Structure formats: structure tokens, C-alpha cells
mmCIF file of C-alpha atoms and ligand atoms in Angstrom:
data_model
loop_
_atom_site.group_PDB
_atom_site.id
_atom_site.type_symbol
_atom_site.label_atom_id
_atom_site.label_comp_id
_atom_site.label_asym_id
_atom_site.label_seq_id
_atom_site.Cartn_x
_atom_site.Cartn_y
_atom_site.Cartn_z
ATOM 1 C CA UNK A 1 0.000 0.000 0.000
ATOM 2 C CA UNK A 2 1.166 3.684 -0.775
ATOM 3 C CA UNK A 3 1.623 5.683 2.245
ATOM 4 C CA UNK A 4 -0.559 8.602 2.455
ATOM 5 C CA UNK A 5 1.212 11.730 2.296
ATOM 6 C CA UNK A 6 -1.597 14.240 2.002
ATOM 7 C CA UNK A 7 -5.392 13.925 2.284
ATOM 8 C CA UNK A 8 -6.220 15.716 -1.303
ATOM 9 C CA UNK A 9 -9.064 13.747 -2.636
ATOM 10 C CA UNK A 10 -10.881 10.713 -3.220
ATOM 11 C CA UNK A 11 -9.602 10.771 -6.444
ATOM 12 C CA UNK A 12 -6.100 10.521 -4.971
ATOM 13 C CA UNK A 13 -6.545 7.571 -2.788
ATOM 14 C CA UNK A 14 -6.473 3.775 -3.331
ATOM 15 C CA UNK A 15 -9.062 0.974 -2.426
ATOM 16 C CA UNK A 16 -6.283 -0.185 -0.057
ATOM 17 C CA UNK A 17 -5.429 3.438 1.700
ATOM 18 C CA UNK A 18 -9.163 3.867 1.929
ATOM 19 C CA UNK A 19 -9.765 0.498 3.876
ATOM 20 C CA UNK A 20 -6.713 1.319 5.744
ATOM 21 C CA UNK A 21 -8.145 4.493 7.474
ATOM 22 C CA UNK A 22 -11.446 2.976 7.685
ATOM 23 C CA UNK A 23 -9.360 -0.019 9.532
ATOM 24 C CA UNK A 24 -7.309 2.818 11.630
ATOM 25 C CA UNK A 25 -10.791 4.951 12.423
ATOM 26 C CA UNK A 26 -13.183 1.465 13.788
ATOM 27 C CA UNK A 27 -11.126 0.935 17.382
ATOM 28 C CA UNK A 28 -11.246 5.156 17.512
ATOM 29 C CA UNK A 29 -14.669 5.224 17.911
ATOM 30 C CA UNK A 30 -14.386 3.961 21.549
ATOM 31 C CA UNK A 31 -11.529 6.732 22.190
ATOM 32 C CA UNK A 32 -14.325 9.586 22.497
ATOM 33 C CA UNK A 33 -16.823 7.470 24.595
ATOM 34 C CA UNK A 34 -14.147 6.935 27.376
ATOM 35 C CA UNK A 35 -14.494 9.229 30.320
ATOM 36 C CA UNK A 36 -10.761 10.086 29.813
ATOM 37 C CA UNK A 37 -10.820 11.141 26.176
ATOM 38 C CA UNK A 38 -6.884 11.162 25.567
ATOM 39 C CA UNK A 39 -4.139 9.047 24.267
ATOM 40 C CA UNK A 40 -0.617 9.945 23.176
ATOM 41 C CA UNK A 41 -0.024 8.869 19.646
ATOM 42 C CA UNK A 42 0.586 12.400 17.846
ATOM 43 C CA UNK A 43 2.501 13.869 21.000
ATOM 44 C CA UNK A 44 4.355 16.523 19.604
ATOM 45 C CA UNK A 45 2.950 16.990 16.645
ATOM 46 C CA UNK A 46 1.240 20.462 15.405
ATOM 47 C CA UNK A 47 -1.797 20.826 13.348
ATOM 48 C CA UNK A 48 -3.080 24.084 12.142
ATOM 49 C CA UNK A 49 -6.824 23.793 10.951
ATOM 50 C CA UNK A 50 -7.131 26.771 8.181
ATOM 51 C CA UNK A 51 -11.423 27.226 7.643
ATOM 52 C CA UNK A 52 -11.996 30.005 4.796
ATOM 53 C CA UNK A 53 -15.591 28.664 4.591
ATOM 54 C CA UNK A 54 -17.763 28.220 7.609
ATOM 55 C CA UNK A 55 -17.785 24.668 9.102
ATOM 56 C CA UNK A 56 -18.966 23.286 12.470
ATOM 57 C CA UNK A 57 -18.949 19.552 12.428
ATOM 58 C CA UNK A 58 -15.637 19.703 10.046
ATOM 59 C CA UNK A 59 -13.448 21.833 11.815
ATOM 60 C CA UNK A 60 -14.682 20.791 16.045
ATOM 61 C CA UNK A 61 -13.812 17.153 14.601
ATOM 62 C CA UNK A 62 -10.570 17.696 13.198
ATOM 63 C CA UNK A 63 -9.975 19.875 16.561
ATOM 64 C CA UNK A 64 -11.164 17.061 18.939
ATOM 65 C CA UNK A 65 -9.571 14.772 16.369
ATOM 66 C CA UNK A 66 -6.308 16.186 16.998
ATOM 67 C CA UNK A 67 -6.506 17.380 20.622
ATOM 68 C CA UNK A 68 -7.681 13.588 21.940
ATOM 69 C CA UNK A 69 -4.229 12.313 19.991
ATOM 70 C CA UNK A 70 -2.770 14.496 21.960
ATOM 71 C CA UNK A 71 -1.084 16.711 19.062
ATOM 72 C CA UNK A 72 -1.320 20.948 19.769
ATOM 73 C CA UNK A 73 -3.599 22.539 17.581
ATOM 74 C CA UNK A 74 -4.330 25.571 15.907
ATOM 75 C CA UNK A 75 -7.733 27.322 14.381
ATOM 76 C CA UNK A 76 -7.376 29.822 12.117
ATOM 77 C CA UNK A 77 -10.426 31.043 10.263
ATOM 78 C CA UNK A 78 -10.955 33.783 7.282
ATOM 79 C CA UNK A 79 -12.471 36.445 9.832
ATOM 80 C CA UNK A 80 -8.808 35.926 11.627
ATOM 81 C CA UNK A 81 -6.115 35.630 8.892
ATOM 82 C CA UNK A 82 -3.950 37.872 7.453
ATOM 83 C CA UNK A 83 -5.961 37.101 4.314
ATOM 84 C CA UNK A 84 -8.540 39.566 5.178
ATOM 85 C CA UNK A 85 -5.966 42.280 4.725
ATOM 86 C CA UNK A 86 -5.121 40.818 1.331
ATOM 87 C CA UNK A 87 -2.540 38.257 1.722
ATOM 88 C CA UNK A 88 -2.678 35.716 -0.830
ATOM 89 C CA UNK A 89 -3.283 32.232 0.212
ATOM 90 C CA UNK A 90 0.151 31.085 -0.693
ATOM 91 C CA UNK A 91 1.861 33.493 1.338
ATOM 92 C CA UNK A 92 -0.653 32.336 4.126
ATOM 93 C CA UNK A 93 0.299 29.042 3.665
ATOM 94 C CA UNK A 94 4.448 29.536 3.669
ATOM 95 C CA UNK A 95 3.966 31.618 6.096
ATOM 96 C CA UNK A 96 2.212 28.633 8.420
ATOM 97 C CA UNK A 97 4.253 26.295 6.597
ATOM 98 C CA UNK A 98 7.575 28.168 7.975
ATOM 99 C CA UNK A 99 5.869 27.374 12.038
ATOM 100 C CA UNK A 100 6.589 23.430 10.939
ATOM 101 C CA UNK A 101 3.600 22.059 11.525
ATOM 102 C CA UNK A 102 3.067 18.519 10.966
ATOM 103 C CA UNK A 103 -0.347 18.992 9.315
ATOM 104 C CA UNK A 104 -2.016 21.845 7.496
ATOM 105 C CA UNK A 105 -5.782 21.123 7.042
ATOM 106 C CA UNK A 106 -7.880 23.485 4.882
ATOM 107 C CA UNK A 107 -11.420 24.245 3.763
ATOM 108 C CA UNK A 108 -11.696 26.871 1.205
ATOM 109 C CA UNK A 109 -14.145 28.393 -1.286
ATOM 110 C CA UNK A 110 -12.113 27.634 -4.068
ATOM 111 C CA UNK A 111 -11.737 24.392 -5.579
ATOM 112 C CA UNK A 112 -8.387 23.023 -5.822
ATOM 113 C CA UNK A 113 -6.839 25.196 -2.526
ATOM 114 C CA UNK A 114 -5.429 21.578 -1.037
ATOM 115 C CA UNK A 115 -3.856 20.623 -4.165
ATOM 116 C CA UNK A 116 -2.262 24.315 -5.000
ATOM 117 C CA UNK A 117 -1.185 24.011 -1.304
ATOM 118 C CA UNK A 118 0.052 20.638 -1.092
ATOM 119 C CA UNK A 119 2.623 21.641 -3.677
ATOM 120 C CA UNK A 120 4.324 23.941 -2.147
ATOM 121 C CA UNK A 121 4.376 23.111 1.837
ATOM 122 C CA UNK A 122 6.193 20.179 2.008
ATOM 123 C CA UNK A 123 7.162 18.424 4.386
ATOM 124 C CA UNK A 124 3.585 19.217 6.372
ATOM 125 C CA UNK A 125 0.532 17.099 5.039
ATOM 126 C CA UNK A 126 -2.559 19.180 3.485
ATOM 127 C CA UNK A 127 -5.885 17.866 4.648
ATOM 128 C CA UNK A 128 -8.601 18.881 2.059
ATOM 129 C CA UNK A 129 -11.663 19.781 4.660
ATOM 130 C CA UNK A 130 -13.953 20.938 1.475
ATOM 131 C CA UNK A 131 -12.678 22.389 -1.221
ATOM 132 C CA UNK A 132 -15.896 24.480 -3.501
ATOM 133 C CA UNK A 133 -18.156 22.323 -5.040
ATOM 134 C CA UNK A 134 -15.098 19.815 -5.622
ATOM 135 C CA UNK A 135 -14.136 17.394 -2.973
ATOM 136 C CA UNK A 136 -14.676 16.879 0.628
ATOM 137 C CA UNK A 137 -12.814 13.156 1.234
ATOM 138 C CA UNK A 138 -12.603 13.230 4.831
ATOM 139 C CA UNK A 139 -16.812 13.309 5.187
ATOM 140 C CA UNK A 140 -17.038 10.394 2.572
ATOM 141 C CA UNK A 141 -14.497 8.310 4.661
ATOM 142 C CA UNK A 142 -16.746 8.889 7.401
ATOM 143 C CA UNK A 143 -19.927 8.121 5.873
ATOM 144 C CA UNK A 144 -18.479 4.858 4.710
ATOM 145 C CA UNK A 145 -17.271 3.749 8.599
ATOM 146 C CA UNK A 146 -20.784 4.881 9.159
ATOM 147 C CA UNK A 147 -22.266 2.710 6.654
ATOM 148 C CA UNK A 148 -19.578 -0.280 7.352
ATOM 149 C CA UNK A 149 -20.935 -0.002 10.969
ATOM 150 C CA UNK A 150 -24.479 -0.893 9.879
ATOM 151 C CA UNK A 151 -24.024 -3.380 6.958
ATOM 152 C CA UNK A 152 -20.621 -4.756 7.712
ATOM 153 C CA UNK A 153 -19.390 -3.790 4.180
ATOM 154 C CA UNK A 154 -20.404 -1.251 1.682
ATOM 155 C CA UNK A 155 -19.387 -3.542 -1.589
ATOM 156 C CA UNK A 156 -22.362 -4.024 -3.533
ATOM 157 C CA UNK A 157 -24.993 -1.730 -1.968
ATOM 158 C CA UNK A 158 -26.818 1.023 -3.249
ATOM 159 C CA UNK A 159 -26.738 4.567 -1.934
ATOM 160 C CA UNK A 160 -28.851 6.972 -3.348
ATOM 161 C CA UNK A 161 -27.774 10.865 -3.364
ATOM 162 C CA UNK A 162 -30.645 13.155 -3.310
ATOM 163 C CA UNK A 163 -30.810 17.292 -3.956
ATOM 164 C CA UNK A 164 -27.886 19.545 -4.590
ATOM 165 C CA UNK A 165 -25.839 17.375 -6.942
ATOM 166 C CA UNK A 166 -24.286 20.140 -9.065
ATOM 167 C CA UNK A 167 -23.084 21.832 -5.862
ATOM 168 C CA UNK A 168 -21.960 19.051 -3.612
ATOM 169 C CA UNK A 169 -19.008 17.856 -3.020
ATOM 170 C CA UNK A 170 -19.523 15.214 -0.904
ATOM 171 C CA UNK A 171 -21.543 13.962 -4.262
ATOM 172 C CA UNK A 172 -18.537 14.170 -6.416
ATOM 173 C CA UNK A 173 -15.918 12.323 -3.422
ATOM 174 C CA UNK A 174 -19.189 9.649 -3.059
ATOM 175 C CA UNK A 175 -19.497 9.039 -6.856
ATOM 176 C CA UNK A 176 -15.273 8.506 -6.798
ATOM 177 C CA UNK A 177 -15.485 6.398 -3.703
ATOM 178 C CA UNK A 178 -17.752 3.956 -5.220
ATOM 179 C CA UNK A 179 -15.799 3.136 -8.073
ATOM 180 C CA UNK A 180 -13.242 2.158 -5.380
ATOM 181 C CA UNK A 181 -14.977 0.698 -3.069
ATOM 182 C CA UNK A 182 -17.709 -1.454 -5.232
ATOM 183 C CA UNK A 183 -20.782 0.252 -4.487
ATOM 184 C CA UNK A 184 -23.495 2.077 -6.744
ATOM 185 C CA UNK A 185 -24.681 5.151 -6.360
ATOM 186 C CA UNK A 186 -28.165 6.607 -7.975
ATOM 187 C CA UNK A 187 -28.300 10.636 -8.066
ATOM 188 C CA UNK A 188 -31.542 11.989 -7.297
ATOM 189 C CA UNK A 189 -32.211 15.548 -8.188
ATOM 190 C CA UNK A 190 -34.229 17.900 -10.616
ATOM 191 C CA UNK A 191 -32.342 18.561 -13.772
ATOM 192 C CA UNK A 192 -31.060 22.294 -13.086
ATOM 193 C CA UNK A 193 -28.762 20.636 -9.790
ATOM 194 C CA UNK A 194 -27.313 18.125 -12.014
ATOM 195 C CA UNK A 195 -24.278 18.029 -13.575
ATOM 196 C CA UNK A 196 -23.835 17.802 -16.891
ATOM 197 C CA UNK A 197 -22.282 14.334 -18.144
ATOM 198 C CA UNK A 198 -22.670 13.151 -14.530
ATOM 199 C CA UNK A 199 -23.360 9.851 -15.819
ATOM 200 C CA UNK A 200 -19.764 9.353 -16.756
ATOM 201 C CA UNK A 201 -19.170 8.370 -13.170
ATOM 202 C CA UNK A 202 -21.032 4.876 -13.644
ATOM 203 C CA UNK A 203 -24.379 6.314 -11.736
ATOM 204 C CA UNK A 204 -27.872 6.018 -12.484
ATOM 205 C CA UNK A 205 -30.160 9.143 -12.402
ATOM 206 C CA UNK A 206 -33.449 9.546 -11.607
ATOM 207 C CA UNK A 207 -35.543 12.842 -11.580
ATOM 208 C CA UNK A 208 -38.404 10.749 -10.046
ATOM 209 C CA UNK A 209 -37.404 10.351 -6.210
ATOM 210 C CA UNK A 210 -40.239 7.779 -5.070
ATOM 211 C CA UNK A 211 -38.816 5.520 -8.170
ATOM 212 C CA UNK A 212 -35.184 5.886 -6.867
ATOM 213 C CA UNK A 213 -36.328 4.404 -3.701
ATOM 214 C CA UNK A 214 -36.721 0.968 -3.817
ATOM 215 C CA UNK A 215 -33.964 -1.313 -3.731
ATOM 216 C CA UNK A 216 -31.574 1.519 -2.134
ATOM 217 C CA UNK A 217 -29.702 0.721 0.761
ATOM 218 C CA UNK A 218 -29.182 4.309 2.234
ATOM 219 C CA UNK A 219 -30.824 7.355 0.962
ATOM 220 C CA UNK A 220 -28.144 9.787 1.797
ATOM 221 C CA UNK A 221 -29.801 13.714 1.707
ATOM 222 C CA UNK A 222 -28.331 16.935 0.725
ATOM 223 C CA UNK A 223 -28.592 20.382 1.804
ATOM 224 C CA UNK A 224 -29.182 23.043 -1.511
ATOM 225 C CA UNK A 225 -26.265 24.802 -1.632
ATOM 226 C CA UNK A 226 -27.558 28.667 -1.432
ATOM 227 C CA UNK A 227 -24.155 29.841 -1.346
ATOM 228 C CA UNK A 228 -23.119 28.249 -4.756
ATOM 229 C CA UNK A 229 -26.030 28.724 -6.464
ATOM 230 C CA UNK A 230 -25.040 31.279 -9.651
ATOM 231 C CA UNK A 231 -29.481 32.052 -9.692
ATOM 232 C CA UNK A 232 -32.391 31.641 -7.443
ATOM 233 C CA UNK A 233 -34.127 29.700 -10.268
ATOM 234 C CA UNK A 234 -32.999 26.319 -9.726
ATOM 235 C CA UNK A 235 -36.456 24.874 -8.555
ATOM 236 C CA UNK A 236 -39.787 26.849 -8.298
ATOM 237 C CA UNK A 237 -40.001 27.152 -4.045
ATOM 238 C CA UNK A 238 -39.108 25.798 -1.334
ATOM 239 C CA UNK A 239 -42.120 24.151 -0.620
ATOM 240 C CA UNK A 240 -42.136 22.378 -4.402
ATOM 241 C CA UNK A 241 -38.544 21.089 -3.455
ATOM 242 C CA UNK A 242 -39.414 19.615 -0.423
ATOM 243 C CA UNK A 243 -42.712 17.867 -2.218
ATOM 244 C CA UNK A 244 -40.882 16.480 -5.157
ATOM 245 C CA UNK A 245 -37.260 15.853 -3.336
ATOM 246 C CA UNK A 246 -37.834 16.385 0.705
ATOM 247 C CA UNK A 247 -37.783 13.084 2.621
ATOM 248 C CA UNK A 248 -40.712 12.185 4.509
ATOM 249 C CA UNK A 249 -42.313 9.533 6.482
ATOM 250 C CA UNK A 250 -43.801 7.802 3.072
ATOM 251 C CA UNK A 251 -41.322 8.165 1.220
ATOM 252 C CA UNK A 252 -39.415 6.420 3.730
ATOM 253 C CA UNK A 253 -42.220 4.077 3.841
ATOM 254 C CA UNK A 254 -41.314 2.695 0.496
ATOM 255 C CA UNK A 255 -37.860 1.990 1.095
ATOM 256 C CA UNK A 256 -36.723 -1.358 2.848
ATOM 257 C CA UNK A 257 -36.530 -1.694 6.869
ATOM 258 C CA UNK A 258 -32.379 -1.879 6.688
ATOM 259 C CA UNK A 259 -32.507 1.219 4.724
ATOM 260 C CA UNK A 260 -30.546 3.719 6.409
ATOM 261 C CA UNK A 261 -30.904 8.242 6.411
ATOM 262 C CA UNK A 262 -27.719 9.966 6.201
ATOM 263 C CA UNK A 263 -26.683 13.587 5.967
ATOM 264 C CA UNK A 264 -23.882 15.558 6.116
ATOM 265 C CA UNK A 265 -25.285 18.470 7.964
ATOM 266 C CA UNK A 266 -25.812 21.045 8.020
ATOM 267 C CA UNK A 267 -29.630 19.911 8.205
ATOM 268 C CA UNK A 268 -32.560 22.166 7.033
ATOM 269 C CA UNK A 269 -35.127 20.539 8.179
ATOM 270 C CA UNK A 270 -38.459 20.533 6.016
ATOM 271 C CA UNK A 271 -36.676 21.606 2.610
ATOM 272 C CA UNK A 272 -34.588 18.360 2.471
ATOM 273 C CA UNK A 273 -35.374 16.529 5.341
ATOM 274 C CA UNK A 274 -38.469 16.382 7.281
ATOM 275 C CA UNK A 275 -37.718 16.518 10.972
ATOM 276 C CA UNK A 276 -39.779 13.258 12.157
ATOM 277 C CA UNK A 277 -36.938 11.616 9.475
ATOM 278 C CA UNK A 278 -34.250 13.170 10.491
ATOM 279 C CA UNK A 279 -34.661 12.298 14.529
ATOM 280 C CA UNK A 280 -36.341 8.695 13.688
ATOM 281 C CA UNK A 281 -34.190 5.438 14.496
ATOM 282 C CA UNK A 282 -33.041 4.947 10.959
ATOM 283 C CA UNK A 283 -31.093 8.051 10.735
ATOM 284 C CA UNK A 284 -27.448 7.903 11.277
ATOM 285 C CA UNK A 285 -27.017 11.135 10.973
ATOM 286 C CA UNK A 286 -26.068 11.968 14.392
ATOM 287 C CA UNK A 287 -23.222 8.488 13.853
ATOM 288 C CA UNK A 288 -21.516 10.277 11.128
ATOM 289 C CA UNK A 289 -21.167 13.140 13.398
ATOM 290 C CA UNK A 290 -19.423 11.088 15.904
ATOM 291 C CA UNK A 291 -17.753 8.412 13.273
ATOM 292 C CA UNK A 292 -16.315 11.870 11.823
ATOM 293 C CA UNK A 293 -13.964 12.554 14.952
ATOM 294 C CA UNK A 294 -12.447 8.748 14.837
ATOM 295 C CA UNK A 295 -12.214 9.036 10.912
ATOM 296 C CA UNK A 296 -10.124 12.100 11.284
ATOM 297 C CA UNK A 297 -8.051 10.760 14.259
ATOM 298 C CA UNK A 298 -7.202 7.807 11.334
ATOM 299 C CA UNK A 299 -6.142 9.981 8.707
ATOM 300 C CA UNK A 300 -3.822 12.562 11.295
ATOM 301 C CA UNK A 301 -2.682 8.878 12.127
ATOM 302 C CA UNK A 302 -1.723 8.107 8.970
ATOM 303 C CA UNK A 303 -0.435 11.776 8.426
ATOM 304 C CA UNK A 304 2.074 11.706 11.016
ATOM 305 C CA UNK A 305 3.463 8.006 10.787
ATOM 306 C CA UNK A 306 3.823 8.284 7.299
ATOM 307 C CA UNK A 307 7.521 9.819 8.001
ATOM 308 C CA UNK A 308 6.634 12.774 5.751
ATOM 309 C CA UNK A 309 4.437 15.242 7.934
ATOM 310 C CA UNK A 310 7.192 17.238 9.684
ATOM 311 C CA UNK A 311 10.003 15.398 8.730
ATOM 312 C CA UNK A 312 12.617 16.810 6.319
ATOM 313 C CA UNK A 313 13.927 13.598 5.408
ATOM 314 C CA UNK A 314 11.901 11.900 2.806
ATOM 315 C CA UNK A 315 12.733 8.533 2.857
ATOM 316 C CA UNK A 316 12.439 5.531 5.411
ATOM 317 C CA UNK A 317 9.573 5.275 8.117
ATOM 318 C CA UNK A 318 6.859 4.864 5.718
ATOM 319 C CA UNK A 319 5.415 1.067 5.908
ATOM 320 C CA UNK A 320 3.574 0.260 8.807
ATOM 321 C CA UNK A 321 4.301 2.736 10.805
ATOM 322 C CA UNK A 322 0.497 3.929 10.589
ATOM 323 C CA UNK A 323 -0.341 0.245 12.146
ATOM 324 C CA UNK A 324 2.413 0.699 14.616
ATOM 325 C CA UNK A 325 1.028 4.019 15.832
ATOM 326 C CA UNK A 326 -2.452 2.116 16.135
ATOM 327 C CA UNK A 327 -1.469 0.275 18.334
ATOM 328 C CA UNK A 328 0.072 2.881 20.728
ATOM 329 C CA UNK A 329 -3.007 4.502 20.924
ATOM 330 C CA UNK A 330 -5.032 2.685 22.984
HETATM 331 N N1 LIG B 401 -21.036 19.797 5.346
HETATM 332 C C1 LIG B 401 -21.022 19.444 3.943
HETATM 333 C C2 LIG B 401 -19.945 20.198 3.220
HETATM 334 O O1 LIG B 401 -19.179 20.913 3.841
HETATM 335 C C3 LIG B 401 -22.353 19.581 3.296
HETATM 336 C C4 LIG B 401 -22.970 20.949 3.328
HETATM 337 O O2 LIG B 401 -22.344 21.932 3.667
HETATM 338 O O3 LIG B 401 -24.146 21.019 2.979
HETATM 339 O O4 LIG B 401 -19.859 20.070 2.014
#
């Protein structure tokens, strides 16, 4: 297996690297439910979490993530940084880069920020944490511990993406997930949120959402993405979206007892999600939330005992040290 020396993308990563960190995250879970929430395995390390775009369950997890490891951490967010008087986001990140942290993890507006990044601040590791409407890997690695947690395996089961498709991307790391991992995906959504050519990913699409229902295995709901949205046009009102792509109680109804809600929050309930769904014992949507502070415990694992993040020597300490570190940490 290659050793993971950034987080950039789904696109980036192997089948084996992703079953790695979903090996890494499963025995973290247990870490946050202890009444001494600590262990030492990134002692020493820094991790400076750079947020351009408003976040709460992203950035408190990869907080708590690091904190619980024991690693120092840093928050930095746009209202904070020097970018605000017009420093470019390179010179933000050599400037942070020249601290030596161990780990740089970044959500930003603009597609592509990680990967510009990555390029130039070796030897710290670049989390993506959402990057535009491109990529957001570490919420799909949790969503698939999630689902691993209810069905044992995700290979062969159907997950069906509902709303916001243009805009999201936790549809776009989902849709290059599955090709790794073996499952399908179906895209719900009305035409004007989905991507053109979306299809080339191997998905099936459906503008009908009651037809997309049967035979999934999760029906995994999107917020619309107001802030992306280039008009106001992209569905007739609220109230229509909710009616022809909203998850209720019936529509529910149709699907099959294991069927499983997820969401990646932030909820609004009755556009997407009607509340009695979103609360009801088939949601897991609370699960990812806490799944998404062992997932990123895994990948700063991985980070940090590749022999990359924070060292200047490039070679040696790569294999198994991940492993090694997993088992120092409980
Ligand atoms: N939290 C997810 C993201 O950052 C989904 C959303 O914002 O609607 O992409």
C-alpha cells in the first residue's frame, strides 16, 4: 500500500489506503466514549486547521480529532487571517508552513486550494476539509465507517444521493469512492442541480425520487447549496422542493426496513429533510457526526506516521508505521 502523504481527494486515494483508514478509524470510535478522552499517539505533533468557509462539524472534529491524539492545535479562520488584509493564500500558507507544523488542514471556497497548497508546503501534510463544489474526502471516509458499521461492508450496496448534486461535493468524493470501493450510487435531483455528463461516473439518475427508492440501501440527503447557487431559479419554491425531493415519512415508507438516512449536515429541516426523518431510528445522521472525529483521528494517524508530515527527510519510516502508531493509541 502507498503511504498517504496528504489527504487531497478521493480521487487521490487507493481501495487499499481507503480500507486502511477505515481499519485505523473502527477501534477510535471507543476513544471519544471513554471518560478520559486522551491518548498519546501524535505527541508533539502540530496541526493548524485553516477554515476560509464556515464549518462546524468539520473543523470541532478535526480539533477534537487532533486534541484527543494528543497533538497541539491551531484554528485559524478567514475572519482571523492575514488574508482579510489581502494576503494571498500562498503566502498564508508559507507563512504557516515556515511554524513546521506537521499537518495543514484546509477548507476553502475555491476548488483546488489543497492541491495548489500541497505543492508547495512540504514536508507538512494538506488535509482537504472541502474544497468548492469539488471534494470533501474526509466526510465520505466517514460516511463509509458509518455505513460499514451498519451493513458490515459497503461492496455491492446502493446509496442513493438526493438534492444539490451540481453543488456538492460530498456527491462528487461519493461518486469517486464507489468506483473504489464497489458500491453504486443513484443521483436523485431535478435537472437544473445536475451536472452535466454526470453519468460518466457509472451512476444512475433519476428525476423521479419515489422511483429511486426501492432497492436503495441508504438514501443519503443533501442540503441546496444557497451559497453556490449562480441564480435563485434552480427549482420553483421551497415548498415544491421539499414535495418532489424532501424526505418524509412515506417516502421512507417505500424503502426497505435496513434502509438507512444519512446527511452531512448542516440539516434544514423541512426543505430536504423532514424533521420526524431526520430524529427517527433509521437516521445515522447523528453516527456520522461522531464516526467523523475517529475518521479524522485515522487519517492525522496516517499523516504523522507516514515519516513525511514534519520530517525533512523523505525517505524511510513509511510502511507500517500507521499500524504501529495504532497500536500505541489505545
Ligand atoms: N457539510 C457538507 C460540506 O461541507 C455539506 C454541506 O455543507 O451542505 O460540504
Amino acid at each position: 500500500m502507498k503511504p498517504l502523504h496528504h489527504l487531497l481527494g478521493i480521487r487521490e486515494l487507493e481501495h487499499d489506503q481507503i480500507k486502511h483508514l477505515l481499519d485505523l478509524a473502527q477501534p477510535l470510535i471507543g476513544l471519544s466514549r471513554r471518560p478520559i478522552k486522551k491518548a498519546p499517539a501524535l505527541r508533539g505533533k502540530t496541526i493548524i486547521n485553516l477554515f476560509f468557509e464556515s464549518s462546524t462539524r468539520t473543523r470541532t472534529s478535526f480539533e477534537l480529532a487532533g486534541k484527543r491524539l494528543s497533538a497541539d492545535v491551531i484554528n485559524i479562520s478567514a475572519s482571523t487571517s492575514a488574508t482579510r488584509k489581502g494576503e494571498s493564500l500562498l503566502d498564508t500558507g508559507h507563512t504557516l508552513a515556515a511554524m513546521q507544523p506537521n499537518v495543514l488542514i484546509i477548507r476553502d471556497t475555491r476548488a483546488g486550494a489543497a492541491h495548489f497548497l500541497a505543492g508547495f508546503l512540504s514536508p507538512a501534510a494538506v488535509v482537504n476539509a472541502g474544497d468548492g463544489a469539488h471534494e470533501h474526502p474526509t466526510q465520505v471516509l466517514t460516511d463509509l465507517l458509518t455505513l460499514q458499521q451498519a451493513w458490515g461492508d459497503v461492496s455491492g450496496r446502493t446509496i442513493t444521493i438526493v438534492g444539490d448534486i451540481a453543488h456538492s461535493r460530498v456527491a462528487r468524493s461519493h461518486l469517486l469512492a464507489s468506483a473504489r470501493m464497489g458500491y453504486h450510487v443513484r443521483l436523485v435531483a431535478p435537472k437544473t442541480l445536475l451536472p452535466v455528463q454526470v453519468e460518466r461516473f457509472g451512476c444512475e439518475l433519476f428525476t423521479d425520487f419515489d422511483a429511486a427508492i426501492e432497492g436503495s440501501d441508504a438514501l443519503y440527503m443533501l442540503r441546496v447549496q444557497n451559497e453556490r447557487l449562480e441564480s435563485a431559479c434552480s427549482f420553483p419554491s421551497v415548498r415544491e422542493y421539499h414535495e418532489a425531493f424532501g424526505l418524509n415519512m412515506r417516502r421512507l415508507g417505500l424503502a426497505g426496513e435496513h434502509t438507512v438516512v444519512l446527511h452531512p449536515g448542516p440539516m434544514n429541516r423541512g426543505v430536504e429533510i423532514a424533521t420526524d426523518v431526520a430524529d427517527c431510528a433509521r437516521s445515522r445522521i447523528l453516527d456520522q457526526v461522531e464516526n467523523g472525529v475517529a475518521m479524522r483521528m485515522a487519517v492525522l494517524t496516517a499523516l504523522c506516521g507516514s515519516g513525511l508530515a514534519g520530517s525533512r527527510k523523505r525517505s524511510g519510516r513509511h510502511h507500517g508505521q500507521a499500524m504501529e502508531a495504532q497500536g500505541t493509541l489505545l
